[in-house]
PDB file of C-alpha atoms in Angstrom:
ATOM      1  CA  MET A   6      -0.957 -75.699  35.036  1.00 49.00           C
ATOM      2  CA  LYS A   7      -2.763 -79.024  34.494  1.00 47.00           C
ATOM      3  CA  ILE A   8      -6.156 -77.279  34.436  1.00 49.00           C
ATOM      4  CA  ASN A   9      -4.934 -74.790  31.855  1.00 54.00           C
ATOM      5  CA  ARG A  10      -3.541 -77.582  29.699  1.00 52.00           C
ATOM      6  CA  HIS A  11      -6.866 -79.439  29.798  1.00 50.00           C
ATOM      7  CA  LYS A  12      -8.703 -76.248  28.910  1.00 51.00           C
ATOM      8  CA  ALA A  13      -6.300 -75.603  26.035  1.00 51.00           C
ATOM      9  CA  THR A  14      -6.692 -79.163  24.746  1.00 50.00           C
ATOM     10  CA  ARG A  15     -10.474 -78.949  24.907  1.00 54.00           C
ATOM     11  CA  GLY A  16     -10.314 -75.589  23.162  1.00 51.00           C
ATOM     12  CA  LEU A  17      -8.224 -77.050  20.331  1.00 53.00           C
ATOM     13  CA  ILE A  18     -10.569 -80.032  19.928  1.00 55.00           C
ATOM     14  CA  LEU A  19     -13.588 -77.722  19.867  1.00 53.00           C
ATOM     15  CA  ALA A  20     -11.906 -75.493  17.279  1.00 52.00           C
ATOM     16  CA  ALA A  21     -11.079 -78.523  15.119  1.00 51.00           C
ATOM     17  CA  VAL A  22     -14.693 -79.723  15.285  1.00 51.00           C
ATOM     18  CA  VAL A  23     -16.008 -76.289  14.321  1.00 48.00           C
ATOM     19  CA  ILE A  24     -13.570 -76.013  11.394  1.00 59.00           C
ATOM     20  CA  ALA A  25     -14.508 -79.506  10.164  1.00 50.00           C
ATOM     21  CA  ALA A  26     -18.197 -78.607  10.345  1.00 50.00           C
ATOM     22  CA  LEU A  27     -17.621 -75.379   8.443  1.00 49.00           C
ATOM     23  CA  LEU A  28     -15.651 -77.199   5.740  1.00 48.00           C
ATOM     24  CA  THR A  29     -18.467 -79.728   5.385  1.00 49.00           C
ATOM     25  CA  ILE A  30     -21.038 -76.964   5.009  1.00 47.00           C
ATOM     26  CA  ILE A  31     -18.871 -75.104   2.499  1.00 48.00           C
ATOM     27  CA  GLY A  32     -18.282 -78.341   0.576  1.00 49.00           C
ATOM     28  CA  CYS A  33     -22.010 -78.987   0.384  1.00 47.00           C
ATOM     29  CA  LYS A  34     -22.677 -75.471  -0.848  1.00 45.00           C
ATOM     30  CA  THR A  35     -20.042 -75.681  -3.578  1.00 51.00           C
ATOM     31  CA  THR A  36     -21.241 -79.044  -4.954  1.00 65.00           C
ATOM     32  CA  GLN A  37     -22.519 -78.317  -8.435  1.00 84.00           C
ATOM     33  CA  PRO A  38     -25.833 -79.793  -9.543  1.00 87.00           C
ATOM     34  CA  GLY A  39     -25.897 -82.293 -12.361  1.00 92.00           C
ATOM     35  CA  PRO A  40     -27.466 -81.643 -15.762  1.00 96.00           C
ATOM     36  CA  PRO A  41     -31.266 -81.409 -16.109  1.00 97.00           C
ATOM     37  CA  ASP A  42     -32.922 -84.836 -16.045  1.00 97.00           C
ATOM     38  CA  GLU A  43     -34.585 -84.122 -19.404  1.00 98.00           C
ATOM     39  CA  GLU A  44     -31.180 -83.606 -21.033  1.00 97.00           C
ATOM     40  CA  ILE A  45     -29.832 -86.895 -19.689  1.00 98.00           C
ATOM     41  CA  LEU A  46     -32.942 -88.893 -20.600  1.00 98.00           C
ATOM     42  CA  ALA A  47     -32.950 -87.437 -24.121  1.00 98.00           C
ATOM     43  CA  ARG A  48     -29.286 -88.374 -24.533  1.00 98.00           C
ATOM     44  CA  LEU A  49     -29.999 -91.869 -23.196  1.00 98.00           C
ATOM     45  CA  SER A  50     -32.787 -92.382 -25.744  1.00 98.00           C
ATOM     46  CA  GLU A  51     -30.443 -91.185 -28.467  1.00 98.00           C
ATOM     47  CA  ILE A  52     -27.594 -93.600 -27.768  1.00 98.00           C
ATOM     48  CA  VAL A  53     -29.286 -96.736 -26.399  1.00 98.00           C
ATOM     49  CA  PRO A  54     -30.327 -98.121 -29.835  1.00 97.00           C
ATOM     50  CA  LEU A  55     -26.739 -97.900 -31.127  1.00 98.00           C
ATOM     51  CA  SER A  56     -25.400 -99.305 -27.849  1.00 98.00           C
ATOM     52  CA  GLN A  57     -27.607-102.359 -28.248  1.00 97.00           C
ATOM     53  CA  GLN A  58     -26.415-102.882 -31.814  1.00 97.00           C
ATOM     54  CA  LEU A  59     -22.819-102.657 -30.575  1.00 98.00           C
ATOM     55  CA  ASN A  60     -23.538-105.079 -27.725  1.00 97.00           C
ATOM     56  CA  GLU A  61     -24.576-107.637 -30.337  1.00 98.00           C
ATOM     57  CA  ILE A  62     -21.452-106.949 -32.404  1.00 98.00           C
ATOM     58  CA  PHE A  63     -19.043-107.229 -29.484  1.00 98.00           C
ATOM     59  CA  VAL A  64     -20.543-110.008 -27.330  1.00 97.00           C
ATOM     60  CA  GLY A  65     -23.740-111.168 -29.038  1.00 98.00           C
ATOM     61  CA  LYS A  66     -24.262-112.526 -32.545  1.00 97.00           C
ATOM     62  CA  GLY A  67     -21.344-110.542 -33.951  1.00 98.00           C
ATOM     63  CA  LEU A  68     -20.841-109.170 -37.438  1.00 98.00           C
ATOM     64  CA  PRO A  69     -21.944-111.690 -40.074  1.00 97.00           C
ATOM     65  CA  PRO A  70     -19.153-113.457 -41.974  1.00 97.00           C
ATOM     66  CA  THR A  71     -19.016-113.896 -45.719  1.00 96.00           C
ATOM     67  CA  GLU A  72     -20.978-116.791 -47.196  1.00 92.00           C
ATOM     68  CA  LYS A  73     -17.688-118.607 -47.694  1.00 89.00           C
ATOM     69  CA  ALA A  74     -17.368-119.098 -43.934  1.00 89.00           C
ATOM     70  CA  VAL A  75     -17.653-122.765 -43.028  1.00 88.00           C
ATOM     71  CA  LYS A  76     -16.839-124.173 -39.599  1.00 86.00           C
ATOM     72  CA  SER A  77     -14.341-126.976 -39.392  1.00 86.00           C
ATOM     73  CA  GLU A  78     -15.685-130.287 -38.124  1.00 83.00           C
ATOM     74  CA  TYR A  79     -12.708-130.365 -35.747  1.00 85.00           C
ATOM     75  CA  ASP A  80     -12.067-128.228 -32.696  1.00 80.00           C
ATOM     76  CA  ILE A  81      -9.233-126.161 -34.122  1.00 83.00           C
ATOM     77  CA  GLY A  82      -9.737-122.970 -32.123  1.00 88.00           C
ATOM     78  CA  PRO A  83     -10.464-119.613 -33.745  1.00 94.00           C
ATOM     79  CA  GLU A  84     -11.402-119.537 -37.420  1.00 96.00           C
ATOM     80  CA  TYR A  85     -11.331-116.094 -39.017  1.00 97.00           C
ATOM     81  CA  PHE A  86     -13.348-115.193 -42.097  1.00 97.00           C
ATOM     82  CA  GLU A  87     -13.947-111.841 -43.742  1.00 97.00           C
ATOM     83  CA  VAL A  88     -17.113-110.076 -42.586  1.00 98.00           C
ATOM     84  CA  ALA A  89     -19.926-109.923 -45.120  1.00 97.00           C
ATOM     85  CA  GLU A  90     -19.954-107.070 -47.627  1.00 96.00           C
ATOM     86  CA  ASP A  91     -23.337-105.866 -46.327  1.00 96.00           C
ATOM     87  CA  ALA A  92     -22.178-105.830 -42.677  1.00 97.00           C
ATOM     88  CA  PRO A  93     -22.740-102.446 -40.965  1.00 97.00           C
ATOM     89  CA  TYR A  94     -19.002-102.153 -40.254  1.00 98.00           C
ATOM     90  CA  ARG A  95     -16.188-103.636 -42.353  1.00 97.00           C
ATOM     91  CA  ASP A  96     -13.112-102.008 -40.807  1.00 97.00           C
ATOM     92  CA  MET A  97     -11.860-101.482 -37.287  1.00 97.00           C
ATOM     93  CA  SER A  98     -11.743 -97.675 -37.373  1.00 97.00           C
ATOM     94  CA  SER A  99     -15.424 -97.236 -38.257  1.00 98.00           C
ATOM     95  CA  LEU A 100     -16.491 -99.769 -35.638  1.00 98.00           C
ATOM     96  CA  LYS A 101     -14.367 -98.036 -32.984  1.00 98.00           C
ATOM     97  CA  ALA A 102     -15.744 -94.635 -33.998  1.00 98.00           C
ATOM     98  CA  ALA A 103     -19.294 -95.898 -33.456  1.00 98.00           C
ATOM     99  CA  ALA A 104     -18.386 -97.430 -30.092  1.00 98.00           C
ATOM    100  CA  GLU A 105     -16.660 -94.248 -28.920  1.00 98.00           C
ATOM    101  CA  SER A 106     -19.734 -92.166 -29.763  1.00 98.00           C
ATOM    102  CA  VAL A 107     -21.726 -94.223 -27.248  1.00 98.00           C
ATOM    103  CA  TYR A 108     -19.410 -95.680 -24.605  1.00 98.00           C
ATOM    104  CA  SER A 109     -16.786 -94.175 -22.294  1.00 98.00           C
ATOM    105  CA  ALA A 110     -13.072 -94.731 -22.868  1.00 98.00           C
ATOM    106  CA  ASP A 111     -12.745 -96.552 -19.523  1.00 98.00           C
ATOM    107  CA  TYR A 112     -15.443 -99.073 -20.394  1.00 98.00           C
ATOM    108  CA  LEU A 113     -14.099 -99.620 -23.908  1.00 98.00           C
ATOM    109  CA  LYS A 114     -10.665-100.627 -22.601  1.00 97.00           C
ATOM    110  CA  SER A 115     -11.960-104.056 -21.623  1.00 95.00           C
ATOM    111  CA  VAL A 116     -14.233-104.288 -24.669  1.00 97.00           C
ATOM    112  CA  TYR A 117     -11.343-103.641 -27.041  1.00 97.00           C
ATOM    113  CA  ILE A 118      -9.153-106.273 -25.373  1.00 96.00           C
ATOM    114  CA  MET A 119     -11.854-108.866 -25.961  1.00 95.00           C
ATOM    115  CA  ALA A 120     -12.846-107.644 -29.428  1.00 97.00           C
ATOM    116  CA  PHE A 121      -9.581-106.611 -31.071  1.00 97.00           C
ATOM    117  CA  GLU A 122      -6.536-107.393 -28.962  1.00 95.00           C
ATOM    118  CA  GLY A 123      -6.975-110.658 -27.062  1.00 92.00           C
ATOM    119  CA  TYR A 124      -5.029-111.597 -23.963  1.00 87.00           C
ATOM    120  CA  GLU A 125      -2.225-114.095 -24.453  1.00 80.00           C
ATOM    121  CA  GLU A 126      -1.689-114.845 -20.748  1.00 79.00           C
ATOM    122  CA  ASP A 127      -5.230-116.249 -20.475  1.00 79.00           C
ATOM    123  CA  ASN A 128      -5.180-117.702 -24.003  1.00 82.00           C
ATOM    124  CA  ILE A 129      -7.946-115.317 -25.092  1.00 87.00           C
ATOM    125  CA  THR A 130      -7.992-114.576 -28.806  1.00 94.00           C
ATOM    126  CA  PRO A 131      -9.765-111.487 -30.181  1.00 97.00           C
ATOM    127  CA  ARG A 132     -13.124-111.806 -31.864  1.00 98.00           C
ATOM    128  CA  TYR A 133     -12.084-109.563 -34.751  1.00 98.00           C
ATOM    129  CA  LYS A 134      -8.892-109.018 -36.737  1.00 97.00           C
ATOM    130  CA  GLU A 135      -8.224-106.524 -39.487  1.00 97.00           C
ATOM    131  CA  VAL A 136      -6.445-107.771 -42.611  1.00 96.00           C
ATOM    132  CA  ASN A 137      -5.589-105.268 -45.355  1.00 95.00           C
ATOM    133  CA  GLY A 138      -8.155-102.822 -43.976  1.00 95.00           C
ATOM    134  CA  VAL A 139     -10.996-105.359 -43.775  1.00 95.00           C
ATOM    135  CA  LEU A 140     -12.418-106.945 -40.623  1.00 97.00           C
ATOM    136  CA  PHE A 141     -12.319-110.690 -40.152  1.00 98.00           C
ATOM    137  CA  VAL A 142     -14.475-112.379 -37.517  1.00 98.00           C
ATOM    138  CA  ASP A 143     -13.835-115.581 -35.557  1.00 97.00           C
ATOM    139  CA  ILE A 144     -16.832-117.774 -36.352  1.00 97.00           C
ATOM    140  CA  ASN A 145     -16.031-120.047 -33.366  1.00 95.00           C
ATOM    141  CA  TRP A 146     -16.260-117.232 -30.819  1.00 95.00           C
ATOM    142  CA  LYS A 147     -18.687-118.049 -27.978  1.00 93.00           C
ATOM    143  CA  ALA A 148     -21.478-115.497 -28.326  1.00 96.00           C
ATOM    144  CA  LEU A 149     -23.890-114.428 -25.599  1.00 96.00           C
ATOM    145  CA  ASP A 150     -27.650-114.617 -26.096  1.00 96.00           C
ATOM    146  CA  LEU A 151     -28.668-110.990 -25.503  1.00 97.00           C
ATOM    147  CA  ARG A 152     -32.364-110.693 -24.715  1.00 96.00           C
ATOM    148  CA  THR A 153     -32.584-107.546 -22.577  1.00 97.00           C
ATOM    149  CA  GLU A 154     -35.254-105.122 -23.763  1.00 97.00           C
ATOM    150  CA  LEU A 155     -35.201-101.730 -22.052  1.00 98.00           C
ATOM    151  CA  ASP A 156     -38.341 -99.687 -21.409  1.00 98.00           C
ATOM    152  CA  LEU A 157     -36.901 -96.200 -21.861  1.00 97.00           C
ATOM    153  CA  SER A 158     -40.260 -94.628 -20.938  1.00 97.00           C
ATOM    154  CA  SER A 159     -39.586 -95.853 -17.372  1.00 98.00           C
ATOM    155  CA  ALA A 160     -36.091 -94.288 -17.173  1.00 98.00           C
ATOM    156  CA  GLU A 161     -35.523 -92.189 -14.052  1.00 98.00           C
ATOM    157  CA  VAL A 162     -32.416 -90.293 -12.949  1.00 98.00           C
ATOM    158  CA  VAL A 163     -31.645 -91.382  -9.373  1.00 97.00           C
ATOM    159  CA  GLU A 164     -28.246 -89.725  -8.864  1.00 97.00           C
ATOM    160  CA  SER A 165     -26.800 -86.737 -10.674  1.00 97.00           C
ATOM    161  CA  THR A 166     -23.512 -84.823 -10.524  1.00 97.00           C
ATOM    162  CA  PRO A 167     -21.693 -82.753 -13.158  1.00 97.00           C
ATOM    163  CA  THR A 168     -19.544 -85.781 -14.056  1.00 97.00           C
ATOM    164  CA  LYS A 169     -21.692 -88.865 -13.465  1.00 98.00           C
ATOM    165  CA  VAL A 170     -25.370 -89.829 -13.421  1.00 98.00           C
ATOM    166  CA  ARG A 171     -27.179 -93.027 -12.517  1.00 98.00           C
ATOM    167  CA  ILE A 172     -30.428 -93.972 -14.211  1.00 98.00           C
ATOM    168  CA  LYS A 173     -32.854 -96.719 -13.288  1.00 98.00           C
ATOM    169  CA  VAL A 174     -34.793 -98.306 -16.123  1.00 98.00           C
ATOM    170  CA  ASN A 175     -37.164-101.254 -16.293  1.00 98.00           C
ATOM    171  CA  TYR A 176     -36.365-104.195 -18.552  1.00 98.00           C
ATOM    172  CA  THR A 177     -37.831-107.481 -19.734  1.00 98.00           C
ATOM    173  CA  LEU A 178     -36.052-110.545 -21.103  1.00 97.00           C
ATOM    174  CA  ARG A 179     -37.307-111.300 -24.591  1.00 95.00           C
ATOM    175  CA  GLY A 180     -39.083-114.647 -24.816  1.00 93.00           C
ATOM    176  CA  THR A 181     -39.576-114.958 -21.045  1.00 94.00           C
ATOM    177  CA  ASP A 182     -41.762-113.567 -18.265  1.00 93.00           C
ATOM    178  CA  GLU A 183     -38.713-112.204 -16.468  1.00 95.00           C
ATOM    179  CA  SER A 184     -38.433-108.487 -15.760  1.00 96.00           C
ATOM    180  CA  GLY A 185     -36.582-106.179 -13.420  1.00 97.00           C
ATOM    181  CA  THR A 186     -34.697-102.914 -13.095  1.00 97.00           C
ATOM    182  CA  LEU A 187     -31.255-102.017 -14.417  1.00 97.00           C
ATOM    183  CA  THR A 188     -29.076 -99.150 -13.249  1.00 98.00           C
ATOM    184  CA  LEU A 189     -27.252 -97.512 -16.125  1.00 98.00           C
ATOM    185  CA  VAL A 190     -24.319 -95.169 -15.533  1.00 98.00           C
ATOM    186  CA  MET A 191     -23.408 -92.255 -17.780  1.00 98.00           C
ATOM    187  CA  VAL A 192     -20.282 -90.117 -17.444  1.00 98.00           C
ATOM    188  CA  ASN A 193     -19.352 -86.716 -18.812  1.00 98.00           C
ATOM    189  CA  GLN A 194     -16.322 -87.268 -21.032  1.00 98.00           C
ATOM    190  CA  ASP A 195     -14.949 -84.049 -22.499  1.00 97.00           C
ATOM    191  CA  GLY A 196     -18.405 -82.476 -22.431  1.00 96.00           C
ATOM    192  CA  VAL A 197     -20.203 -85.473 -23.953  1.00 98.00           C
ATOM    193  CA  TRP A 198     -22.416 -87.829 -21.934  1.00 98.00           C
ATOM    194  CA  LEU A 199     -21.525 -91.476 -22.615  1.00 98.00           C
ATOM    195  CA  LEU A 200     -22.570 -94.827 -21.208  1.00 98.00           C
ATOM    196  CA  ASP A 201     -20.068 -96.244 -18.710  1.00 98.00           C
ATOM    197  CA  GLY A 202     -21.214 -99.852 -19.035  1.00 96.00           C
ATOM    198  CA  PRO A 203     -23.298-102.162 -21.229  1.00 94.00           C
ATOM    199  CA  THR A 204     -27.058-101.902 -21.717  1.00 96.00           C
ATOM    200  CA  PHE A 205     -27.864-105.577 -21.132  1.00 94.00           C
TER     201      PHE A 205
END
């Protein structure tokens, strides 16, 4: 009886191993390929210029304020002034529409908190507020110095699935001798390929 039990146990283990192997093979065969590299690289070239403009708006120089904007000589926290009439975006909906044509919804969650909503628990005030349909910008907001210049001719798809791709691209830092490689991620959101992170 003991011998038969051992044989049965070994038989079950062997069967489990074979089934697992078959499932792995089937899983590999059913994995769909990602989009053609040319399609992704063309889309990347299309949206990177706007992404870099938006990077400046959200974390870089920001939208310019009206000429009436004057900083207080005292540290009084945020000071909001209307954005200039010739600013590329003067209301929240048009700025969000531009951002959502380039960046994924998941990435924009954190961007929108910083740009439009703020976070009271950490005493973070938003960079922009809308008053009567017009954007106001905090002229005391601490901007980042964005100097990343991407060489899109070097872009190469290194990982590709139907829902996500990774692209390596060379960059230089403007005004320095520094250079390197960035990995950009794009995701398929409702049939549209969007950046899932910043381009700096």
